[in-house]
PDB file of C-alpha atoms in Angstrom:
ATOM      1  CA  UNK M1116     -14.208  -5.469 -24.270  1.00 93.00           C
ATOM      2  CA  UNK M1117     -11.387  -7.740 -23.139  1.00 94.00           C
ATOM      3  CA  UNK M1118      -8.870  -6.095 -20.772  1.00 95.00           C
ATOM      4  CA  UNK M1119      -5.683  -7.999 -20.017  1.00 94.00           C
ATOM      5  CA  UNK M1120      -3.086  -6.707 -17.578  1.00 95.00           C
ATOM      6  CA  UNK M1121       0.269  -7.500 -16.083  1.00 93.00           C
ATOM      7  CA  UNK M1122       1.519  -6.292 -12.703  1.00 94.00           C
ATOM      8  CA  UNK M1123       5.124  -5.771 -11.666  1.00 93.00           C
ATOM      9  CA  UNK M1124       6.610  -4.734  -8.350  1.00 93.00           C
ATOM     10  CA  UNK M1125       9.854  -3.057  -7.338  1.00 92.00           C
ATOM     11  CA  UNK M1126      12.770  -3.921  -9.638  1.00 88.00           C
ATOM     12  CA  UNK M1127      10.316  -5.085 -12.326  1.00 92.00           C
ATOM     13  CA  UNK M1128       9.580  -8.413 -10.622  1.00 90.00           C
ATOM     14  CA  UNK M1129       6.182  -9.830 -11.759  1.00 91.00           C
ATOM     15  CA  UNK M1130       3.457  -9.791  -9.095  1.00 89.00           C
ATOM     16  CA  UNK M1131       1.205 -12.701 -10.025  1.00 84.00           C
ATOM     17  CA  UNK M1132      -0.958 -12.931  -6.914  1.00 87.00           C
ATOM     18  CA  UNK M1133      -2.185  -9.348  -6.806  1.00 90.00           C
ATOM     19  CA  UNK M1134      -5.796  -8.231  -7.260  1.00 93.00           C
ATOM     20  CA  UNK M1135      -7.069  -5.548  -9.618  1.00 95.00           C
ATOM     21  CA  UNK M1136     -10.374  -3.768  -8.991  1.00 95.00           C
ATOM     22  CA  UNK M1137     -11.798  -1.790 -11.914  1.00 96.00           C
ATOM     23  CA  UNK M1138     -14.572   0.699 -11.305  1.00 94.00           C
ATOM     24  CA  UNK M1139     -16.154   3.494 -13.310  1.00 93.00           C
ATOM     25  CA  UNK M1140     -18.963   4.351 -15.696  1.00 86.00           C
ATOM     26  CA  UNK M1141     -19.955   2.702 -18.912  1.00 85.00           C
ATOM     27  CA  UNK M1142     -19.496   5.038 -21.923  1.00 86.00           C
ATOM     28  CA  UNK M1143     -22.595   7.128 -22.694  1.00 88.00           C
ATOM     29  CA  UNK M1144     -24.397   5.903 -19.581  1.00 87.00           C
ATOM     30  CA  UNK M1145     -24.808   6.564 -15.877  1.00 87.00           C
ATOM     31  CA  UNK M1146     -24.391   2.835 -15.263  1.00 88.00           C
ATOM     32  CA  UNK M1147     -21.693   2.167 -12.661  1.00 91.00           C
ATOM     33  CA  UNK M1148     -19.417  -0.843 -13.198  1.00 91.00           C
ATOM     34  CA  UNK M1149     -17.155  -2.576 -10.669  1.00 91.00           C
ATOM     35  CA  UNK M1150     -15.170  -5.766 -11.236  1.00 91.00           C
ATOM     36  CA  UNK M1151     -12.456  -7.621  -9.308  1.00 90.00           C
ATOM     37  CA  UNK M1152      -9.949  -9.742 -11.188  1.00 90.00           C
ATOM     38  CA  UNK M1153      -7.159 -12.056 -10.123  1.00 83.00           C
ATOM     39  CA  UNK M1154      -4.292 -13.739 -11.932  1.00 80.00           C
ATOM     40  CA  UNK M1155      -5.459 -16.695 -14.060  1.00 74.00           C
ATOM     41  CA  UNK M1156      -2.030 -18.311 -14.520  1.00 74.00           C
ATOM     42  CA  UNK M1157      -0.955 -16.219 -17.508  1.00 76.00           C
ATOM     43  CA  UNK M1158      -2.478 -12.761 -17.127  1.00 86.00           C
ATOM     44  CA  UNK M1159      -5.075 -10.687 -15.297  1.00 91.00           C
ATOM     45  CA  UNK M1160      -8.180 -10.784 -17.481  1.00 91.00           C
ATOM     46  CA  UNK M1161     -11.432  -8.837 -17.257  1.00 92.00           C
ATOM     47  CA  UNK M1162     -14.345  -8.146 -19.579  1.00 93.00           C
ATOM     48  CA  UNK M1163     -15.670  -4.597 -19.230  1.00 93.00           C
ATOM     49  CA  UNK M1164     -18.074  -2.467 -21.231  1.00 93.00           C
ATOM     50  CA  UNK M1165     -16.405   0.471 -23.016  1.00 93.00           C
ATOM     51  CA  UNK M1166     -15.953   3.337 -20.584  1.00 92.00           C
ATOM     52  CA  UNK M1167     -13.647   5.269 -18.282  1.00 92.00           C
ATOM     53  CA  UNK M1168     -12.261   3.424 -15.273  1.00 95.00           C
ATOM     54  CA  UNK M1169     -10.062   3.646 -12.231  1.00 95.00           C
ATOM     55  CA  UNK M1170      -8.042   0.570 -11.309  1.00 96.00           C
ATOM     56  CA  UNK M1171      -6.963  -0.149  -7.753  1.00 95.00           C
ATOM     57  CA  UNK M1172      -4.072  -2.584  -7.904  1.00 95.00           C
ATOM     58  CA  UNK M1173      -3.497  -4.436  -4.644  1.00 93.00           C
ATOM     59  CA  UNK M1174      -0.325  -6.361  -3.818  1.00 92.00           C
ATOM     60  CA  UNK M1175      -0.720  -9.875  -2.363  1.00 89.00           C
ATOM     61  CA  UNK M1176      -0.259  -8.445   1.140  1.00 89.00           C
ATOM     62  CA  UNK M1177      -0.318  -4.796   2.145  1.00 83.00           C
ATOM     63  CA  UNK M1178       2.542  -5.399   4.629  1.00 86.00           C
ATOM     64  CA  UNK M1179       5.154  -6.568   2.098  1.00 90.00           C
ATOM     65  CA  UNK M1180       6.383  -3.056   1.301  1.00 94.00           C
ATOM     66  CA  UNK M1181       4.796  -3.087  -2.172  1.00 94.00           C
ATOM     67  CA  UNK M1182       2.300  -0.243  -2.625  1.00 95.00           C
ATOM     68  CA  UNK M1183      -1.389  -0.443  -3.383  1.00 95.00           C
ATOM     69  CA  UNK M1184      -1.863   2.106  -6.171  1.00 95.00           C
ATOM     70  CA  UNK M1185      -4.745   3.854  -7.920  1.00 95.00           C
ATOM     71  CA  UNK M1186      -4.554   4.246 -11.697  1.00 96.00           C
ATOM     72  CA  UNK M1187      -7.135   6.796 -12.818  1.00 94.00           C
ATOM     73  CA  UNK M1188      -8.688   7.812 -16.138  1.00 94.00           C
ATOM     74  CA  UNK M1189      -8.201   4.519 -17.968  1.00 95.00           C
ATOM     75  CA  UNK M1190     -10.271   4.733 -21.152  1.00 93.00           C
ATOM     76  CA  UNK M1191     -11.335   1.373 -22.569  1.00 93.00           C
ATOM     77  CA  UNK M1192     -12.872   1.409 -26.052  1.00 94.00           C
ATOM     78  CA  UNK M1193     -11.532  -1.834 -27.551  1.00 96.00           C
ATOM     79  CA  UNK M1194      -9.544  -4.883 -26.467  1.00 96.00           C
ATOM     80  CA  UNK M1195      -6.755  -3.483 -24.320  1.00 95.00           C
ATOM     81  CA  UNK M1196      -3.563  -4.623 -22.618  1.00 95.00           C
ATOM     82  CA  UNK M1197      -2.471  -2.685 -19.539  1.00 95.00           C
ATOM     83  CA  UNK M1198       0.771  -2.772 -17.569  1.00 95.00           C
ATOM     84  CA  UNK M1199       0.710  -1.724 -13.907  1.00 95.00           C
ATOM     85  CA  UNK M1200       3.949  -1.067 -12.005  1.00 95.00           C
ATOM     86  CA  UNK M1201       3.654  -1.196  -8.201  1.00 95.00           C
ATOM     87  CA  UNK M1202       6.844   0.648  -7.437  1.00 93.00           C
ATOM     88  CA  UNK M1203       8.153   3.949  -6.204  1.00 95.00           C
ATOM     89  CA  UNK M1204      10.892   5.489  -4.114  1.00 97.00           C
ATOM     90  CA  UNK M1205      12.630   3.295  -1.553  1.00 97.00           C
ATOM     91  CA  UNK M1206      11.742   4.430   1.978  1.00 97.00           C
ATOM     92  CA  UNK M1207      13.577   2.567   4.711  1.00 97.00           C
ATOM     93  CA  UNK M1208      14.696   2.882   8.304  1.00 97.00           C
ATOM     94  CA  UNK M1209      14.141   1.422  11.746  1.00 97.00           C
ATOM     95  CA  UNK M1210      11.260   1.430  14.181  1.00 95.00           C
ATOM     96  CA  UNK M1211      12.633   2.503  17.574  1.00 93.00           C
ATOM     97  CA  UNK M1212      10.822   1.562  20.784  1.00 90.00           C
ATOM     98  CA  UNK M1213      10.414   3.593  23.993  1.00 86.00           C
ATOM     99  CA  UNK M1214      13.608   2.111  25.438  1.00 85.00           C
ATOM    100  CA  UNK M1215      15.620   3.378  22.448  1.00 89.00           C
ATOM    101  CA  UNK M1216      16.028  -0.156  21.086  1.00 90.00           C
ATOM    102  CA  UNK M1217      14.811  -1.470  17.709  1.00 93.00           C
ATOM    103  CA  UNK M1218      11.207  -2.668  17.760  1.00 94.00           C
ATOM    104  CA  UNK M1219      10.468  -5.872  15.847  1.00 94.00           C
ATOM    105  CA  UNK M1220       7.127  -6.936  14.381  1.00 95.00           C
ATOM    106  CA  UNK M1221       5.712  -3.398  14.390  1.00 95.00           C
ATOM    107  CA  UNK M1222       3.212  -2.835  11.572  1.00 95.00           C
ATOM    108  CA  UNK M1223       3.704   0.468   9.808  1.00 95.00           C
ATOM    109  CA  UNK M1224       1.797   2.177   7.025  1.00 94.00           C
ATOM    110  CA  UNK M1225       2.474   5.082   4.728  1.00 96.00           C
ATOM    111  CA  UNK M1226      -0.875   6.328   3.368  1.00 95.00           C
ATOM    112  CA  UNK M1227      -1.888   8.975   0.827  1.00 95.00           C
ATOM    113  CA  UNK M1228      -4.866   9.513  -1.458  1.00 91.00           C
ATOM    114  CA  UNK M1229      -3.080   7.678  -4.268  1.00 90.00           C
ATOM    115  CA  UNK M1230      -1.076   4.928  -2.543  1.00 94.00           C
ATOM    116  CA  UNK M1231      -0.738   2.851   0.620  1.00 94.00           C
ATOM    117  CA  UNK M1232       2.180   0.650   1.591  1.00 95.00           C
ATOM    118  CA  UNK M1233       2.945  -1.191   4.800  1.00 95.00           C
ATOM    119  CA  UNK M1234       5.540  -3.434   6.339  1.00 96.00           C
ATOM    120  CA  UNK M1235       6.090  -5.502   9.475  1.00 95.00           C
ATOM    121  CA  UNK M1236       9.466  -4.494  10.925  1.00 96.00           C
ATOM    122  CA  UNK M1237      12.188  -7.146  11.067  1.00 96.00           C
ATOM    123  CA  UNK M1238      13.887  -8.433  14.245  1.00 95.00           C
ATOM    124  CA  UNK M1239      16.367  -5.532  14.058  1.00 97.00           C
ATOM    125  CA  UNK M1240      13.500  -3.015  13.686  1.00 96.00           C
ATOM    126  CA  UNK M1241      14.248  -2.398  10.002  1.00 97.00           C
ATOM    127  CA  UNK M1242      11.633  -1.784   7.343  1.00 97.00           C
ATOM    128  CA  UNK M1243      11.609  -1.104   3.599  1.00 96.00           C
ATOM    129  CA  UNK M1244       8.720   0.056   1.442  1.00 96.00           C
ATOM    130  CA  UNK M1245       8.323   1.473  -2.055  1.00 96.00           C
ATOM    131  CA  UNK M1246       5.952   4.391  -2.689  1.00 96.00           C
ATOM    132  CA  UNK M1247       5.558   6.993  -5.428  1.00 95.00           C
ATOM    133  CA  UNK M1248       6.184  10.701  -4.911  1.00 96.00           C
ATOM    134  CA  UNK M1249       3.613  12.129  -2.515  1.00 96.00           C
ATOM    135  CA  UNK M1250       2.680  13.342   0.929  1.00 96.00           C
ATOM    136  CA  UNK M1251       2.170  10.379   3.274  1.00 97.00           C
ATOM    137  CA  UNK M1252       0.689   9.909   6.713  1.00 96.00           C
ATOM    138  CA  UNK M1253       2.867   7.602   8.843  1.00 96.00           C
ATOM    139  CA  UNK M1254       1.261   5.242  11.350  1.00 95.00           C
ATOM    140  CA  UNK M1255       2.804   2.482  13.481  1.00 95.00           C
ATOM    141  CA  UNK M1256       1.199  -0.310  15.517  1.00 93.00           C
ATOM    142  CA  UNK M1257       3.577  -2.127  17.905  1.00 92.00           C
ATOM    143  CA  UNK M1258       3.757  -5.925  17.656  1.00 89.00           C
ATOM    144  CA  UNK M1259       2.279  -8.335  20.199  1.00 87.00           C
ATOM    145  CA  UNK M1260       5.428  -8.326  22.347  1.00 86.00           C
ATOM    146  CA  UNK M1261       5.094  -4.544  22.727  1.00 87.00           C
ATOM    147  CA  UNK M1262       1.372  -4.207  23.466  1.00 82.00           C
ATOM    148  CA  UNK M1263       2.247  -1.821  26.293  1.00 83.00           C
ATOM    149  CA  UNK M1264       3.297   0.754  23.670  1.00 86.00           C
ATOM    150  CA  UNK M1265       0.525   2.866  22.162  1.00 85.00           C
ATOM    151  CA  UNK M1266       0.074   2.882  18.398  1.00 88.00           C
ATOM    152  CA  UNK M1267       0.390   6.310  16.898  1.00 89.00           C
ATOM    153  CA  UNK M1268       0.370   8.564  13.902  1.00 93.00           C
ATOM    154  CA  UNK M1269       3.876   9.979  13.572  1.00 91.00           C
ATOM    155  CA  UNK M1270       2.983  12.831  11.267  1.00 92.00           C
ATOM    156  CA  UNK M1271       3.572  13.185   7.567  1.00 95.00           C
ATOM    157  CA  UNK M1272       6.482  12.564   5.215  1.00 95.00           C
ATOM    158  CA  UNK M1273       6.948  14.330   1.901  1.00 96.00           C
ATOM    159  CA  UNK M1274       8.456  11.639  -0.321  1.00 97.00           C
ATOM    160  CA  UNK M1275      10.173  13.037  -3.418  1.00 97.00           C
ATOM    161  CA  UNK M1276      12.968  10.456  -3.728  1.00 97.00           C
ATOM    162  CA  UNK M1277      14.579   7.605  -1.813  1.00 98.00           C
ATOM    163  CA  UNK M1278      14.416   8.349   1.902  1.00 96.00           C
ATOM    164  CA  UNK M1279      15.948   6.982   5.093  1.00 97.00           C
ATOM    165  CA  UNK M1280      13.608   7.622   7.994  1.00 95.00           C
ATOM    166  CA  UNK M1281      13.556   6.119  11.492  1.00 95.00           C
ATOM    167  CA  UNK M1282      10.173   5.926  13.221  1.00 93.00           C
ATOM    168  CA  UNK M1283      10.526   6.718  16.930  1.00 91.00           C
ATOM    169  CA  UNK M1284       7.908   5.402  19.378  1.00 89.00           C
ATOM    170  CA  UNK M1285       9.599   6.777  22.473  1.00 83.00           C
ATOM    171  CA  UNK M1286       7.523   8.682  24.962  1.00 73.00           C
ATOM    172  CA  UNK M1287       6.567   8.931  28.598  1.00 65.00           C
ATOM    173  CA  UNK M1288       6.695   5.752  30.669  1.00 64.00           C
ATOM    174  CA  UNK M1289       3.917   5.401  33.205  1.00 65.00           C
ATOM    175  CA  UNK M1290       4.217   3.176  36.247  1.00 69.00           C
ATOM    176  CA  UNK M1291       2.064   2.664  39.285  1.00 71.00           C
ATOM    177  CA  UNK M1292      -1.213   1.221  40.381  1.00 78.00           C
ATOM    178  CA  UNK M1293      -4.580   2.055  38.913  1.00 70.00           C
ATOM    179  CA  UNK M1294      -7.219   2.340  41.633  1.00 75.00           C
TER     180      UNK M1294
END
């Protein structure tokens, strides 16, 4: 069965250099199927046996603010065209370092069972990602210039709409000599 797909990101912009991974079971069988597909210049194209599949749709880079999403229970019985939208609520803010100043080049991730999105903070510490409604674990890794700051999980965010949220990496400063 021929499966063609298109992928769009936030604001409906086409995402042509994404990757789609289909996996599931062939209809009437215990046979497991997994297939990766990439853009061929006009569409994402795959040939799958009839069955029920999950598609993981990956953006070109996980740190562009576009989410990686899981699309479950896709039933394929005949030639099919699918449309995947990698979008969600706008979550934005600043990464704040231990000195209270914006932290640039920090890598942050929002992760759930259904989506993951990341971003490298800009020079002013700002970030912007798009994720669907859900409960997300927040994690931040400081950039190379801030290797003295420990990466950390900052807890969880319940995203139900657009959200402005600063990520604070302040904490105790240690000084001295290690013997």
